[in-house]
Amino acid sequence: MTKLLVRISEQSRQFSETEKKISDYILNHAELIPNMTTKELATKADVSEASVTRFVKKIGVGSFKTFKITLAKEMAVKESFITDFSILQKKDTPYEMFQKVVHVNKNAIDMTMESLDKKELEAAVEAIKGAKKLVFYGVGGSAIAAQDAVVKFAKLGFEVEFNMDFHYMLSRIPYLNENDVFIAISMSGKTKDVLDMMHVAKSYGAKIIAITNLDKSPLYKKADIRLATPTVEADFRIASIASRMTQLTVIDTLYVSIFNQIGERMLDKFHAARDHVIRLRR
Amino acid sequence: MTKLLVRISEQSRQFSETEKKISDYILNHAELIPNMTTKELATKADVSEASVTRFVKKIGVGSFKTFKITLAKEMAVKESFITDFSILQKKDTPYEMFQKVVHVNKNAIDMTMESLDKKELEAAVEAIKGAKKLVFYGVGGSAIAAQDAVVKFAKLGFEVEFNMDFHYMLSRIPYLNENDVFIAISMSGKTKDVLDMMHVAKSYGAKIIAITNLDKSPLYKKADIRLATPTVEADFRIASIASRMTQLTVIDTLYVSIFNQIGERMLDKFHAARDHVIRLRR
DNA sequence: TCGTTATATGAAATTTTATTTCGTGAATTT
DNA sequence: AAATTCACGAAATAAAATTTCATATAACGA
C-alpha cells in the first residue's frame, strides 16, 4: 500500500460513519480514484460531496485535486496491486469497465509470454516461410483471429484461405499438400469442426500448426507445431475477450517475424498495395 | 523523459507558434503541470485557455485532466527505460519479435486510456443500450474489429449487421431509423467507404458512433459520439497491429458495459446459446 | 429531565476549473 | 480577387470542487 493509503487506514478508527464509508471505498478502489470526481466518489460511497472534500482535508491533503494527483503518483510506483478486477460488479460504470478491460487485456498478453514456447515459435515461422499456401481455420471467437491472419498474410503475398463455412472450407482442403500449412485456431482445442478439418488437412500432408490453450487437448496433441496460448481464468463475461487478445498476439508475432524475414523482397509490392488503397479509398 | 513528453517533443516540429509556446513550457516545467490549471498554464505560456485544451487533444490525450494524471504517473516512475521497441531489426529472431509485439500491444492498450473520453464512452453505452439495431462498418484492418463486435453483440441479443461488401451493406442502411445506431470504425477517419456509409446512415436518422483516432478527421467531426483511439506512431509494419488492439479494447469495453447493464435479463438465453455450442460443437 | 451547545452532515449556493462556441483576422486555395 | 480554411482568443457554457447554511443528533450542564 502507498503512504497515503496507509495513512488513511491508520486513521480509520477515528473516523465517523460517513468518513468510514469514504475511506472504505478509497482503500478498495484506489486505482479508480484519480479518474473520479467528488460527485462520483460521493455517490459510490453513499455520502455527500461536501463530506468528500472535508474528508481529504481531514487526512491532511489540501484539496481533492491534490489528493487525486498524489494518489496517481504513488500508485504508479508500485503498480501491480489491482484489487480484484476479475469480478465485475453490477454497479460498475462504463469507465470502470474500461479500466478493467484494459487491465485484463494487458494481463492476457503478458501471460502469453509464459505459455508460448520459443522453439515452437521458431518452427512455426520456418514452416510458414516455406509454405506455398496457408489455410486458417477457427470458429466462433477464434474466427476473428483467423480473419485477422488472412488480412495480414495476404498482404505478404501468400495464398491464404479462410472461410467460416465448414463445408466450403472442407472443399478447399484437398488442394493442400506437403508444402502447405494448416493453422488451426481453437481456445479449448476440442472444437469438433476444427478437429475434423485438421484431420483432413493432415491426411493431405499439410503441416499442422495449432494456436490453442496450453493444455493436453486433442488439438494440442495432434498438431505438428503448438503455439500455446495461456488459459486465462476469469469471469465468463470477459474470458473470451482476453483469450482473443492472446491469439491475436500470436498471429501478430508470426506476421511480423515473417515480414522481417521475407519482407525485403516484396517491400515494393507491399507499398504499392498500400498506395493503391490510400489513393482509391480516401 | 517520459513517453508523453517524448511524444510532445517528437511532434514539436508540426506545432504552430502558439502550440510551441505551450509545449516549451510543458517540457521545461513538466513536474509543475499536474498541479496547474488550464488558466495557469495558459498564463505562463502566454496563450489562451482554449489553446491549452486544444493542445492536449492535439497530442492525443482526451482531456486536460487526463493529461495531468498521466503525466503525474509517468514522472513518478523513475527512469522509464525506453528500450527502443519501435525499430524492428533485420536480425531479430522470432522470439525477440514476439517480445516486441507484446510490448507494442500492451503499450497501445495503455495509450487508449489517454485518448478515450469518459463521457463519450458513457454516451455510447447509453446509445447502444437503447438501440434496436446496430450496424457496424469498417474496412481493411478495421473490418476485424467490426467482425468482432458483431459476434459479441449478437450474443447479447441485438440485431446486428456487418458485411465487408460496400454495396450489400449500403442496401441495408435504409432500414435504419432514429432508434438505431451506426458504429463507424476507421483508424484514419478518412476512409471514403466508411464516410459515405456514415452519411447515408445519418440521413436515415441513425445515431453515429465513431471509433477512430483522436484527430480532426471528417469522421471524427461528423460523428455524434466519438470513441477516440490513440494515434500509435510506430514502424509501419506494426502500426496496424497496435491500432487494431486499441479498437478491440474499445469494442470490448462497450460489450462488457452493455452486458453488465442489460445482461441480467438475458442471462438464461446467453447460457442456453453457450450450452448449445458446447453440446453440438465439441 | 429539559434546555443549551457542539458536532456532523447534506442540500444548495458559490467559486473555480475545463471545455465549447463563436467571431475575427491571417493564410491558403481557387 | 474571392472564397475557403485555419488558428486563435474572448466569451459563454458546462462541469467540478468548495463553502455556506440549515438541520438533525449527540453531548453536556443545570
XYZ file of C-alpha atoms in Angstrom, chain A residues 31 33-37 40 65-66 68-69 72-77 88-99 101-103 105-107 109-110 112-114 116-118 121-122 125 139-141 144-145 147-149 151-152 155 164 166 188 190-193 236-238 240-242 244-245 248-253 255-257 259-264 267 270-271 274 280-282, chain B residues 31 34-35 37 65-66 68-69 72-77 88-99 101-103 105-107 109-110 112-114 116-119 121-122 125 139-141 143-145 147-149 151-152 155 164 166 188 190-193 236-238 240-242 244-246 248-253 255-257 259-264 267 270-271 274 280-282:
188
model
C -6.698 2.860 -8.658
C -9.840 7.460 -7.670
C -7.563 9.578 -9.856
C -10.122 9.493 -12.616
C -13.112 10.199 -10.416
C -14.834 13.409 -9.405
C -18.789 10.176 -8.332
C -7.395 17.548 -6.812
C -4.125 17.218 -4.949
C -6.008 12.538 -6.869
C -2.635 13.531 -8.236
C -1.905 8.612 -9.014
C 1.790 9.173 -8.450
C 2.034 6.765 -5.578
C 0.121 4.079 -7.357
C 2.277 4.379 -10.461
C 5.347 3.464 -8.476
C -17.407 -7.310 -12.473
C -19.853 -5.507 -10.300
C -23.357 -4.760 -11.329
C -22.951 -1.130 -10.389
C -19.750 -0.570 -12.313
C -19.783 2.389 -14.645
C -18.594 2.125 -18.233
C -15.346 3.855 -17.379
C -14.614 1.397 -14.628
C -15.385 -1.364 -17.071
C -12.931 0.185 -19.432
C -10.194 0.177 -16.845
C -10.861 -4.393 -19.736
C -7.539 -2.633 -20.181
C -6.128 -4.492 -17.260
C -6.195 -7.457 -21.844
C -2.732 -6.327 -20.868
C -2.564 -9.150 -18.415
C -0.925 -10.514 -23.370
C 1.627 -10.735 -20.586
C 1.261 -15.252 -23.366
C 4.922 -14.687 -22.616
C 4.755 -17.606 -20.260
C 4.425 -19.567 -25.838
C 7.449 -21.720 -26.455
C 10.445 -20.262 -28.217
C 7.503 -20.347 -32.464
C 10.665 -20.648 -34.490
C 7.904 -19.263 -38.628
C -14.906 -20.885 -35.389
C -16.757 -18.569 -33.010
C -14.409 -16.215 -31.270
C -11.731 -13.356 -35.625
C -8.114 -14.337 -35.228
C -9.818 -13.434 -40.247
C -7.106 -11.181 -38.991
C -4.431 -13.593 -40.086
C -5.697 -9.933 -43.963
C -2.117 -9.881 -42.742
C -0.619 -8.562 -47.723
C -16.314 -19.526 -41.701
C -17.270 -25.548 -42.697
C -10.277 -25.223 -25.979
C -11.718 -29.543 -28.548
C -13.922 -27.854 -31.115
C -15.234 -30.577 -33.354
C -15.231 -28.635 -36.624
C -17.100 -15.843 -18.122
C -18.173 -12.479 -19.480
C -14.624 -11.443 -20.155
C -13.382 -14.703 -24.423
C -12.106 -11.188 -24.842
C -8.863 -11.887 -23.072
C -8.777 -13.447 -28.215
C -6.058 -10.958 -27.379
C -4.013 -12.110 -31.918
C -0.689 -11.565 -30.243
C 0.469 -14.896 -31.587
C -0.763 -14.057 -35.068
C 0.930 -10.678 -34.882
C 4.186 -12.306 -33.940
C 3.224 -11.850 -39.204
C 5.975 -9.554 -38.025
C 8.530 -12.348 -37.995
C 7.604 -9.923 -42.718
C 11.019 -9.376 -41.313
C 12.483 -12.406 -42.968
C 10.900 -12.320 -46.365
C 9.703 -8.759 -46.348
C 12.575 -7.159 -48.206
C 8.532 -4.439 -49.945
C 3.639 -4.119 -50.169
C 3.997 -0.397 -50.592
C -0.797 0.393 -49.666
C -8.629 4.789 -54.087
C -10.164 4.765 -50.686
C -9.820 8.132 -49.141
C 6.833 18.458 -12.820
C -0.038 18.121 -12.654
C -0.833 20.780 -10.105
C -4.958 24.582 -14.053
C -7.411 16.274 -16.508
C -6.241 13.032 -18.067
C -2.256 15.871 -15.713
C -2.838 12.471 -14.214
C 1.982 12.658 -12.801
C 2.053 8.894 -13.081
C 4.789 8.819 -15.643
C 7.010 11.159 -13.741
C 6.627 9.125 -10.607
C 8.226 6.169 -12.327
C 12.482 -3.875 -35.824
C 15.869 -5.181 -36.712
C 16.576 -7.380 -39.604
C 18.463 -9.785 -37.392
C 15.767 -10.157 -34.797
C 14.765 -13.697 -34.024
C 11.114 -14.670 -33.868
C 11.218 -14.701 -30.113
C 12.609 -11.208 -29.990
C 9.850 -10.229 -32.373
C 7.386 -11.766 -30.001
C 8.678 -9.687 -27.122
C 4.871 -7.413 -30.263
C 3.897 -7.987 -26.658
C 5.380 -4.659 -25.725
C 0.371 -4.261 -27.953
C 0.398 -3.597 -24.235
C 1.552 -0.100 -24.913
C -3.809 -0.599 -24.926
C -2.292 1.677 -22.329
C -6.138 4.051 -25.129
C -6.525 5.069 -21.521
C -5.364 8.503 -22.515
C -10.794 7.584 -24.700
C -13.081 10.100 -23.093
C -15.167 9.054 -20.150
C -18.239 10.992 -21.135
C -17.929 6.329 -23.549
C -20.917 6.727 -21.304
C -23.145 2.855 -23.881
C -12.869 -1.854 -43.990
C -9.384 -3.337 -44.152
C -7.894 -3.742 -40.705
C -13.153 -4.834 -40.522
C -11.729 -7.194 -37.937
C -12.974 -5.014 -35.115
C -16.497 -8.534 -37.149
C -15.586 -8.990 -33.544
C -18.282 -6.571 -32.460
C -20.049 -11.731 -32.697
C -20.216 -10.088 -29.297
C -24.662 -12.877 -28.327
C -17.455 -6.217 -45.801
C -19.967 -1.982 -49.514
C -7.696 7.451 -40.114
C -10.855 9.424 -43.766
C -11.771 6.163 -45.433
C -14.163 7.017 -48.199
C -16.375 3.955 -47.960
C 4.661 0.880 -40.471
C 4.939 -2.851 -40.152
C 3.499 -2.845 -36.692
C -1.754 -1.654 -37.905
C -1.417 -4.385 -35.327
C -1.237 -1.944 -32.464
C -6.299 -2.903 -34.031
C -5.674 -3.730 -30.373
C -6.965 -0.322 -29.396
C -10.756 -4.109 -29.946
C -10.261 -2.737 -26.469
C -12.937 -0.170 -27.155
C -15.305 -2.798 -28.526
C -14.603 -4.988 -25.513
C -15.464 -2.166 -23.187
C -19.591 -5.144 -24.829
C -18.780 -5.652 -21.183
C -20.561 -2.457 -20.168
C -23.587 -6.855 -20.806
C -23.366 -5.592 -17.308
C -26.311 -3.308 -17.669
C -28.730 -5.395 -19.655
C -27.121 -8.753 -19.135
C -29.251 -9.981 -16.273
C -28.500 -14.371 -18.915
C -26.855 -16.332 -23.124
C -26.139 -19.515 -21.250
C -23.370 -21.329 -24.946
C -23.026 -29.518 -30.687
C -19.522 -28.485 -31.445
C -17.092 -30.352 -29.317
